[in-house]
PDB file of C-alpha atoms in Angstrom:
ATOM      1  CA  MET M   1     -42.863  35.743  -0.269  1.00 53.00           C
ATOM      2  CA  SER M   2     -41.511  36.344   3.273  1.00 53.00           C
ATOM      3  CA  ALA M   3     -37.742  36.177   4.029  1.00 52.00           C
ATOM      4  CA  GLU M   4     -38.330  33.169   6.185  1.00 55.00           C
ATOM      5  CA  THR M   5     -39.836  31.344   3.249  1.00 52.00           C
ATOM      6  CA  LEU M   6     -36.876  32.495   0.931  1.00 48.00           C
ATOM      7  CA  ASP M   7     -34.409  31.168   3.332  1.00 47.00           C
ATOM      8  CA  VAL M   8     -35.899  28.047   3.787  1.00 44.00           C
ATOM      9  CA  SER M   9     -35.914  27.744  -0.168  1.00 56.00           C
ATOM     10  CA  ARG M  10     -32.340  28.505  -0.695  1.00 58.00           C
ATOM     11  CA  GLY M  11     -31.500  26.212   2.245  1.00 51.00           C
ATOM     12  CA  ALA M  12     -33.373  23.437   0.440  1.00 52.00           C
ATOM     13  CA  ARG M  13     -31.758  24.235  -3.153  1.00 60.00           C
ATOM     14  CA  ARG M  14     -28.099  23.875  -1.311  1.00 63.00           C
ATOM     15  CA  THR M  15     -29.169  20.792   0.363  1.00 62.00           C
ATOM     16  CA  PHE M  16     -30.436  19.507  -3.224  1.00 54.00           C
ATOM     17  CA  VAL M  17     -27.169  20.738  -4.836  1.00 59.00           C
ATOM     18  CA  SER M  18     -24.801  19.574  -2.285  1.00 64.00           C
ATOM     19  CA  SER M  19     -26.617  16.004  -2.067  1.00 68.00           C
ATOM     20  CA  ARG M  20     -26.240  15.780  -5.986  1.00 70.00           C
ATOM     21  CA  LEU M  21     -22.793  16.723  -6.014  1.00 71.00           C
ATOM     22  CA  GLY M  22     -21.701  14.359  -2.929  1.00 68.00           C
ATOM     23  CA  SER M  23     -23.201  11.487  -4.836  1.00 73.00           C
ATOM     24  CA  LEU M  24     -21.586  12.217  -8.151  1.00 77.00           C
ATOM     25  CA  LEU M  25     -18.000  12.588  -6.776  1.00 74.00           C
ATOM     26  CA  ALA M  26     -18.498   9.180  -5.481  1.00 74.00           C
ATOM     27  CA  VAL M  27     -19.152   7.775  -8.765  1.00 81.00           C
ATOM     28  CA  ALA M  28     -17.043   9.752 -10.683  1.00 81.00           C
ATOM     29  CA  PRO M  29     -14.093  10.216 -10.397  1.00 85.00           C
ATOM     30  CA  LEU M  30     -13.750   8.500  -7.118  1.00 88.00           C
ATOM     31  CA  GLY M  31     -15.613   5.248  -7.964  1.00 90.00           C
ATOM     32  CA  VAL M  32     -13.745   4.915 -11.436  1.00 90.00           C
ATOM     33  CA  TRP M  33     -10.532   5.520  -9.783  1.00 91.00           C
ATOM     34  CA  THR M  34     -11.174   2.844  -7.002  1.00 94.00           C
ATOM     35  CA  VAL M  35     -11.959   0.248  -9.628  1.00 95.00           C
ATOM     36  CA  ASN M  36      -8.994   1.050 -11.752  1.00 93.00           C
ATOM     37  CA  HIS M  37      -6.777   1.106  -8.724  1.00 94.00           C
ATOM     38  CA  VAL M  38      -7.557  -2.208  -7.297  1.00 97.00           C
ATOM     39  CA  TRP M  39      -7.130  -3.734 -11.143  1.00 97.00           C
ATOM     40  CA  ASP M  40      -3.796  -2.209 -10.893  1.00 95.00           C
ATOM     41  CA  ASN M  41      -3.016  -4.003  -7.549  1.00 97.00           C
ATOM     42  CA  LEU M  42      -4.045  -7.336  -9.483  1.00 97.00           C
ATOM     43  CA  ALA M  43      -0.832  -7.051 -10.940  1.00 97.00           C
ATOM     44  CA  ALA M  44       1.048  -8.394  -8.023  1.00 97.00           C
ATOM     45  CA  PHE M  45       0.110 -11.971  -9.440  1.00 97.00           C
ATOM     46  CA  GLN M  46       2.790 -10.940 -11.879  1.00 96.00           C
ATOM     47  CA  GLY M  47       5.267 -10.114  -9.742  1.00 95.00           C
ATOM     48  CA  ALA M  48       7.033  -7.201  -8.180  1.00 95.00           C
ATOM     49  CA  GLU M  49       8.084  -5.262 -11.289  1.00 95.00           C
ATOM     50  CA  ALA M  50       4.812  -5.392 -12.799  1.00 96.00           C
ATOM     51  CA  TRP M  51       3.287  -4.418  -9.832  1.00 97.00           C
ATOM     52  CA  GLN M  52       5.490  -1.261  -9.340  1.00 94.00           C
ATOM     53  CA  THR M  53       4.930  -0.479 -12.764  1.00 93.00           C
ATOM     54  CA  SER M  54       0.911  -0.400 -12.672  1.00 93.00           C
ATOM     55  CA  VAL M  55       0.816   1.035  -9.250  1.00 92.00           C
ATOM     56  CA  THR M  56       3.576   3.356  -8.175  1.00 89.00           C
ATOM     57  CA  GLN M  57       4.993   4.562 -11.364  1.00 85.00           C
ATOM     58  CA  HIS M  58       3.924   7.697 -13.532  1.00 75.00           C
ATOM     59  CA  ALA M  59       4.942   8.375 -16.808  1.00 65.00           C
ATOM     60  CA  HIS M  60       5.615  12.378 -15.694  1.00 68.00           C
ATOM     61  CA  PRO M  61       5.589  13.959 -12.513  1.00 70.00           C
ATOM     62  CA  VAL M  62       2.812  16.181 -13.822  1.00 73.00           C
ATOM     63  CA  ALA M  63       0.780  13.231 -14.453  1.00 70.00           C
ATOM     64  CA  HIS M  64       1.193  12.441 -10.791  1.00 71.00           C
ATOM     65  CA  GLY M  65       0.234  15.588  -9.536  1.00 77.00           C
ATOM     66  CA  ILE M  66      -2.853  15.654 -11.848  1.00 76.00           C
ATOM     67  CA  THR M  67      -3.906  12.188 -10.030  1.00 77.00           C
ATOM     68  CA  LEU M  68      -3.684  13.490  -6.791  1.00 77.00           C
ATOM     69  CA  LEU M  69      -6.002  16.636  -7.728  1.00 81.00           C
ATOM     70  CA  VAL M  70      -8.601  14.343  -9.741  1.00 80.00           C
ATOM     71  CA  VAL M  71      -8.459  11.825  -6.469  1.00 84.00           C
ATOM     72  CA  LEU M  72      -7.827  13.731  -3.398  1.00 86.00           C
ATOM     73  CA  LEU M  73      -9.885  16.780  -4.146  1.00 86.00           C
ATOM     74  CA  PRO M  74     -13.230  15.099  -4.780  1.00 86.00           C
ATOM     75  CA  LEU M  75     -12.310  12.564  -1.702  1.00 88.00           C
ATOM     76  CA  VAL M  76     -12.137  15.855   0.661  1.00 87.00           C
ATOM     77  CA  ILE M  77     -15.217  17.194  -0.880  1.00 86.00           C
ATOM     78  CA  HIS M  78     -17.341  13.525  -0.471  1.00 86.00           C
ATOM     79  CA  THR M  79     -15.909  13.380   2.851  1.00 87.00           C
ATOM     80  CA  VAL M  80     -16.995  16.641   4.349  1.00 86.00           C
ATOM     81  CA  TRP M  81     -20.435  16.111   2.672  1.00 83.00           C
ATOM     82  CA  GLY M  82     -20.483  12.536   4.151  1.00 83.00           C
ATOM     83  CA  LEU M  83     -19.508  13.742   7.700  1.00 85.00           C
ATOM     84  CA  GLY M  84     -22.612  16.472   7.229  1.00 82.00           C
ATOM     85  CA  ARG M  85     -24.869  13.462   6.470  1.00 78.00           C
ATOM     86  CA  LEU M  86     -23.624  11.482   9.459  1.00 78.00           C
ATOM     87  CA  LYS M  87     -24.611  14.194  11.671  1.00 77.00           C
ATOM     88  CA  SER M  88     -28.114  14.465  10.426  1.00 72.00           C
ATOM     89  CA  MET M  89     -28.711  10.604  10.478  1.00 66.00           C
ATOM     90  CA  ARG M  90     -32.046   9.407  11.887  1.00 66.00           C
ATOM     91  CA  PRO M  91     -31.871   5.736  12.017  1.00 61.00           C
ATOM     92  CA  ASN M  92     -35.371   3.810  12.713  1.00 58.00           C
ATOM     93  CA  ASN M  93     -34.484   0.351  12.420  1.00 54.00           C
ATOM     94  CA  GLU M  94     -35.866  -0.558  15.787  1.00 53.00           C
ATOM     95  CA  ARG M  95     -39.353   0.766  14.697  1.00 56.00           C
ATOM     96  CA  TYR M  96     -38.988  -0.127  10.921  1.00 51.00           C
ATOM     97  CA  GLY M  97     -36.981  -3.428  10.233  1.00 53.00           C
ATOM     98  CA  TYR M  98     -36.872  -3.301   6.453  1.00 66.00           C
ATOM     99  CA  PHE M  99     -33.837  -4.307   4.521  1.00 71.00           C
ATOM    100  CA  ALA M 100     -33.160  -0.651   2.857  1.00 74.00           C
ATOM    101  CA  ASN M 101     -32.926   0.822   6.759  1.00 78.00           C
ATOM    102  CA  LEU M 102     -30.310  -2.001   7.379  1.00 82.00           C
ATOM    103  CA  ARG M 103     -28.513  -0.650   4.223  1.00 83.00           C
ATOM    104  CA  TYR M 104     -28.829   2.707   5.518  1.00 81.00           C
ATOM    105  CA  ILE M 105     -27.021   1.786   8.741  1.00 86.00           C
ATOM    106  CA  LEU M 106     -24.518  -0.135   6.836  1.00 89.00           C
ATOM    107  CA  GLN M 107     -23.637   2.718   4.697  1.00 88.00           C
ATOM    108  CA  ARG M 108     -23.312   5.099   7.294  1.00 87.00           C
ATOM    109  CA  ALA M 109     -21.389   2.744   9.535  1.00 90.00           C
ATOM    110  CA  SER M 110     -19.185   1.610   6.367  1.00 92.00           C
ATOM    111  CA  ALA M 111     -18.191   5.443   5.630  1.00 91.00           C
ATOM    112  CA  VAL M 112     -16.606   5.909   9.112  1.00 92.00           C
ATOM    113  CA  GLY M 113     -14.504   2.513   8.692  1.00 94.00           C
ATOM    114  CA  VAL M 114     -13.558   3.607   5.156  1.00 95.00           C
ATOM    115  CA  LEU M 115     -12.792   7.008   6.433  1.00 94.00           C
ATOM    116  CA  PHE M 116      -9.905   5.729   8.742  1.00 95.00           C
ATOM    117  CA  PHE M 117      -8.812   3.026   6.358  1.00 97.00           C
ATOM    118  CA  LEU M 118      -8.330   5.424   3.633  1.00 94.00           C
ATOM    119  CA  GLY M 119      -6.694   7.886   5.788  1.00 93.00           C
ATOM    120  CA  ALA M 120      -4.241   5.381   6.705  1.00 94.00           C
ATOM    121  CA  HIS M 121      -3.659   3.799   3.422  1.00 94.00           C
ATOM    122  CA  ILE M 122      -3.087   7.007   1.680  1.00 91.00           C
ATOM    123  CA  TRP M 123      -0.499   7.780   4.441  1.00 92.00           C
ATOM    124  CA  LEU M 124       1.342   4.695   4.614  1.00 91.00           C
ATOM    125  CA  ALA M 125       1.169   3.742   1.015  1.00 91.00           C
ATOM    126  CA  MET M 126       1.272   6.788  -0.815  1.00 88.00           C
ATOM    127  CA  LEU M 127       2.510  10.266   1.187  1.00 87.00           C
ATOM    128  CA  ARG M 128       4.820   8.728   3.946  1.00 92.00           C
ATOM    129  CA  PRO M 129       7.124   6.673   1.595  1.00 91.00           C
ATOM    130  CA  ARG M 130       7.419   9.693  -0.832  1.00 87.00           C
ATOM    131  CA  LEU M 131       7.680  12.549   1.596  1.00 88.00           C
ATOM    132  CA  LEU M 132       9.871  10.728   4.360  1.00 91.00           C
ATOM    133  CA  LEU M 133      11.582   7.913   2.708  1.00 89.00           C
ATOM    134  CA  GLY M 134      11.970   9.762  -0.842  1.00 88.00           C
ATOM    135  CA  HIS M 135      10.454   6.992  -2.775  1.00 88.00           C
ATOM    136  CA  ALA M 136       7.368   5.245  -3.943  1.00 88.00           C
ATOM    137  CA  GLU M 137       5.978   2.552  -1.845  1.00 92.00           C
ATOM    138  CA  ALA M 138       7.936  -0.604  -2.218  1.00 94.00           C
ATOM    139  CA  PHE M 139       6.281  -3.995  -3.472  1.00 96.00           C
ATOM    140  CA  SER M 140       8.789  -5.898  -0.821  1.00 95.00           C
ATOM    141  CA  ASP M 141       7.610  -3.442   1.926  1.00 95.00           C
ATOM    142  CA  ILE M 142       3.849  -4.000   1.266  1.00 95.00           C
ATOM    143  CA  SER M 143       4.012  -7.877   0.666  1.00 97.00           C
ATOM    144  CA  HIS M 144       6.074  -8.452   3.653  1.00 96.00           C
ATOM    145  CA  GLU M 145       3.686  -6.401   5.768  1.00 96.00           C
ATOM    146  CA  MET M 146       0.721  -8.558   4.492  1.00 97.00           C
ATOM    147  CA  HIS M 147       2.364 -11.863   5.045  1.00 97.00           C
ATOM    148  CA  HIS M 148       3.959 -11.134   8.485  1.00 96.00           C
ATOM    149  CA  HIS M 149       1.850  -8.379  10.088  1.00 95.00           C
ATOM    150  CA  MET M 150      -1.641  -9.710  10.835  1.00 96.00           C
ATOM    151  CA  PRO M 151      -3.203  -6.484  11.778  1.00 95.00           C
ATOM    152  CA  THR M 152      -2.246  -4.943   8.353  1.00 96.00           C
ATOM    153  CA  LEU M 153      -3.671  -7.968   6.692  1.00 97.00           C
ATOM    154  CA  VAL M 154      -6.927  -7.586   8.638  1.00 97.00           C
ATOM    155  CA  VAL M 155      -6.999  -4.052   8.229  1.00 96.00           C
ATOM    156  CA  TYR M 156      -6.755  -4.327   4.680  1.00 97.00           C
ATOM    157  CA  ILE M 157      -9.345  -7.206   4.407  1.00 97.00           C
ATOM    158  CA  LEU M 158     -12.063  -5.367   6.391  1.00 97.00           C
ATOM    159  CA  GLY M 159     -11.036  -2.127   4.797  1.00 97.00           C
ATOM    160  CA  THR M 160     -11.540  -3.382   1.193  1.00 97.00           C
ATOM    161  CA  LEU M 161     -14.793  -5.010   2.380  1.00 97.00           C
ATOM    162  CA  GLY M 162     -16.034  -1.380   3.484  1.00 96.00           C
ATOM    163  CA  VAL M 163     -15.198   0.151   0.329  1.00 96.00           C
ATOM    164  CA  ALA M 164     -16.628  -2.254  -1.809  1.00 97.00           C
ATOM    165  CA  TYR M 165     -20.015  -1.958   0.033  1.00 95.00           C
ATOM    166  CA  HIS M 166     -19.908   1.763   0.626  1.00 93.00           C
ATOM    167  CA  LEU M 167     -19.287   2.401  -3.288  1.00 94.00           C
ATOM    168  CA  ALA M 168     -21.623  -0.516  -4.501  1.00 93.00           C
ATOM    169  CA  ASN M 169     -24.621   0.845  -2.314  1.00 90.00           C
ATOM    170  CA  GLY M 170     -23.624   4.358  -3.098  1.00 87.00           C
ATOM    171  CA  ILE M 171     -24.031   3.753  -6.982  1.00 88.00           C
ATOM    172  CA  GLY M 172     -27.629   2.201  -6.234  1.00 84.00           C
ATOM    173  CA  THR M 173     -28.188   5.637  -4.237  1.00 83.00           C
ATOM    174  CA  PHE M 174     -26.848   7.503  -7.118  1.00 84.00           C
ATOM    175  CA  ALA M 175     -29.070   6.150  -9.734  1.00 82.00           C
ATOM    176  CA  MET M 176     -32.262   6.729  -7.693  1.00 79.00           C
ATOM    177  CA  GLY M 177     -31.086  10.157  -6.701  1.00 75.00           C
ATOM    178  CA  TRP M 178     -30.246  11.389  -9.999  1.00 77.00           C
ATOM    179  CA  GLY M 179     -33.781   9.801 -11.631  1.00 75.00           C
ATOM    180  CA  LEU M 180     -31.833   7.171 -13.396  1.00 76.00           C
ATOM    181  CA  ALA M 181     -34.080   4.499 -11.582  1.00 76.00           C
ATOM    182  CA  ALA M 182     -37.562   5.350 -10.876  1.00 76.00           C
ATOM    183  CA  SER M 183     -39.904   2.565 -11.347  1.00 82.00           C
ATOM    184  CA  ARG M 184     -40.195  -0.417  -9.314  1.00 84.00           C
ATOM    185  CA  LYS M 185     -38.618  -2.834 -11.722  1.00 88.00           C
ATOM    186  CA  SER M 186     -35.986  -0.431 -12.599  1.00 86.00           C
ATOM    187  CA  ILE M 187     -35.092   0.103  -8.992  1.00 86.00           C
ATOM    188  CA  ARG M 188     -34.660  -3.678  -8.520  1.00 89.00           C
ATOM    189  CA  THR M 189     -32.357  -3.783 -11.413  1.00 90.00           C
ATOM    190  CA  ILE M 190     -30.363  -1.009 -10.042  1.00 89.00           C
ATOM    191  CA  GLU M 191     -30.099  -3.193  -6.806  1.00 89.00           C
ATOM    192  CA  ARG M 192     -29.051  -6.369  -8.518  1.00 92.00           C
ATOM    193  CA  LEU M 193     -26.428  -4.322 -10.334  1.00 92.00           C
ATOM    194  CA  SER M 194     -24.969  -2.671  -7.353  1.00 92.00           C
ATOM    195  CA  TYR M 195     -25.101  -6.318  -5.392  1.00 93.00           C
ATOM    196  CA  ALA M 196     -23.195  -7.812  -8.482  1.00 96.00           C
ATOM    197  CA  PHE M 197     -20.735  -4.844  -8.740  1.00 96.00           C
ATOM    198  CA  PHE M 198     -19.983  -5.249  -4.781  1.00 96.00           C
ATOM    199  CA  VAL M 199     -19.171  -8.856  -5.396  1.00 97.00           C
ATOM    200  CA  VAL M 200     -16.848  -8.336  -8.231  1.00 98.00           C
ATOM    201  CA  LEU M 201     -14.984  -5.468  -6.539  1.00 97.00           C
ATOM    202  CA  LEU M 202     -14.744  -7.424  -3.340  1.00 98.00           C
ATOM    203  CA  ALA M 203     -13.433 -10.111  -5.276  1.00 98.00           C
ATOM    204  CA  MET M 204     -10.793  -8.282  -7.223  1.00 98.00           C
ATOM    205  CA  SER M 205      -9.736  -6.542  -3.865  1.00 98.00           C
ATOM    206  CA  TRP M 206      -9.191  -9.603  -2.055  1.00 98.00           C
ATOM    207  CA  GLY M 207      -7.793 -11.376  -4.974  1.00 98.00           C
ATOM    208  CA  ALA M 208      -5.141  -8.436  -4.947  1.00 98.00           C
ATOM    209  CA  ILE M 209      -4.431  -8.914  -1.365  1.00 98.00           C
ATOM    210  CA  TYR M 210      -4.046 -12.648  -1.593  1.00 98.00           C
ATOM    211  CA  ALA M 211      -1.386 -12.042  -4.348  1.00 98.00           C
ATOM    212  CA  LEU M 212       0.436  -9.658  -1.947  1.00 97.00           C
ATOM    213  CA  TRP M 213       0.263 -12.070   0.736  1.00 97.00           C
ATOM    214  CA  ARG M 214       1.687 -14.839  -1.080  1.00 97.00           C
ATOM    215  CA  ALA M 215       4.535 -13.022  -2.660  1.00 96.00           C
ATOM    216  CA  GLY M 216       5.252 -11.812   1.102  1.00 94.00           C
ATOM    217  CA  ALA M 217       6.145 -15.523   1.778  1.00 86.00           C
TER     218      ALA M 217
END
């Protein structure tokens, strides 16, 4: 086997491993944490104290540190992997107008939007309050912004829409990439489940936003 062939083989293996790792991190732990985080935010329906307890409080500083490690490190890895995929994308929607090709474009477009949304959200909701103000984000602050600052409300509505779509479609891609859905029937089943997951996660997200918006009144 020639050196050139070995290089191609190694490159293919690296691409295969990085693709599997990138899709796996999107589901666990990022997907699991996202669903749990959105669920915690639904505590806004119960008032400020319940929301603060569910979203911003941790039993021990070590638990908070572990949470950051489990979430932020996979997020960075997945982001780097995703940016690489964006560079290599070759859309062909004009030639082949299939729904799968449209989903391909939407997945990449939502990735860019989600990247900006998460960057702003992590800084404004987690890092800035703790690093600059010395405390976790206050319920009164976020609810006030939701109700009285239209750009914040719009960004959260569109940002959570992007997150719900990107994660739901990513789960379907993960299932097919890992061989969990191989037959045509199983692929259709996975697609239906991913659509249902998208609707449920978006409903939860917009429900939490509505609760915060209502509390800001």
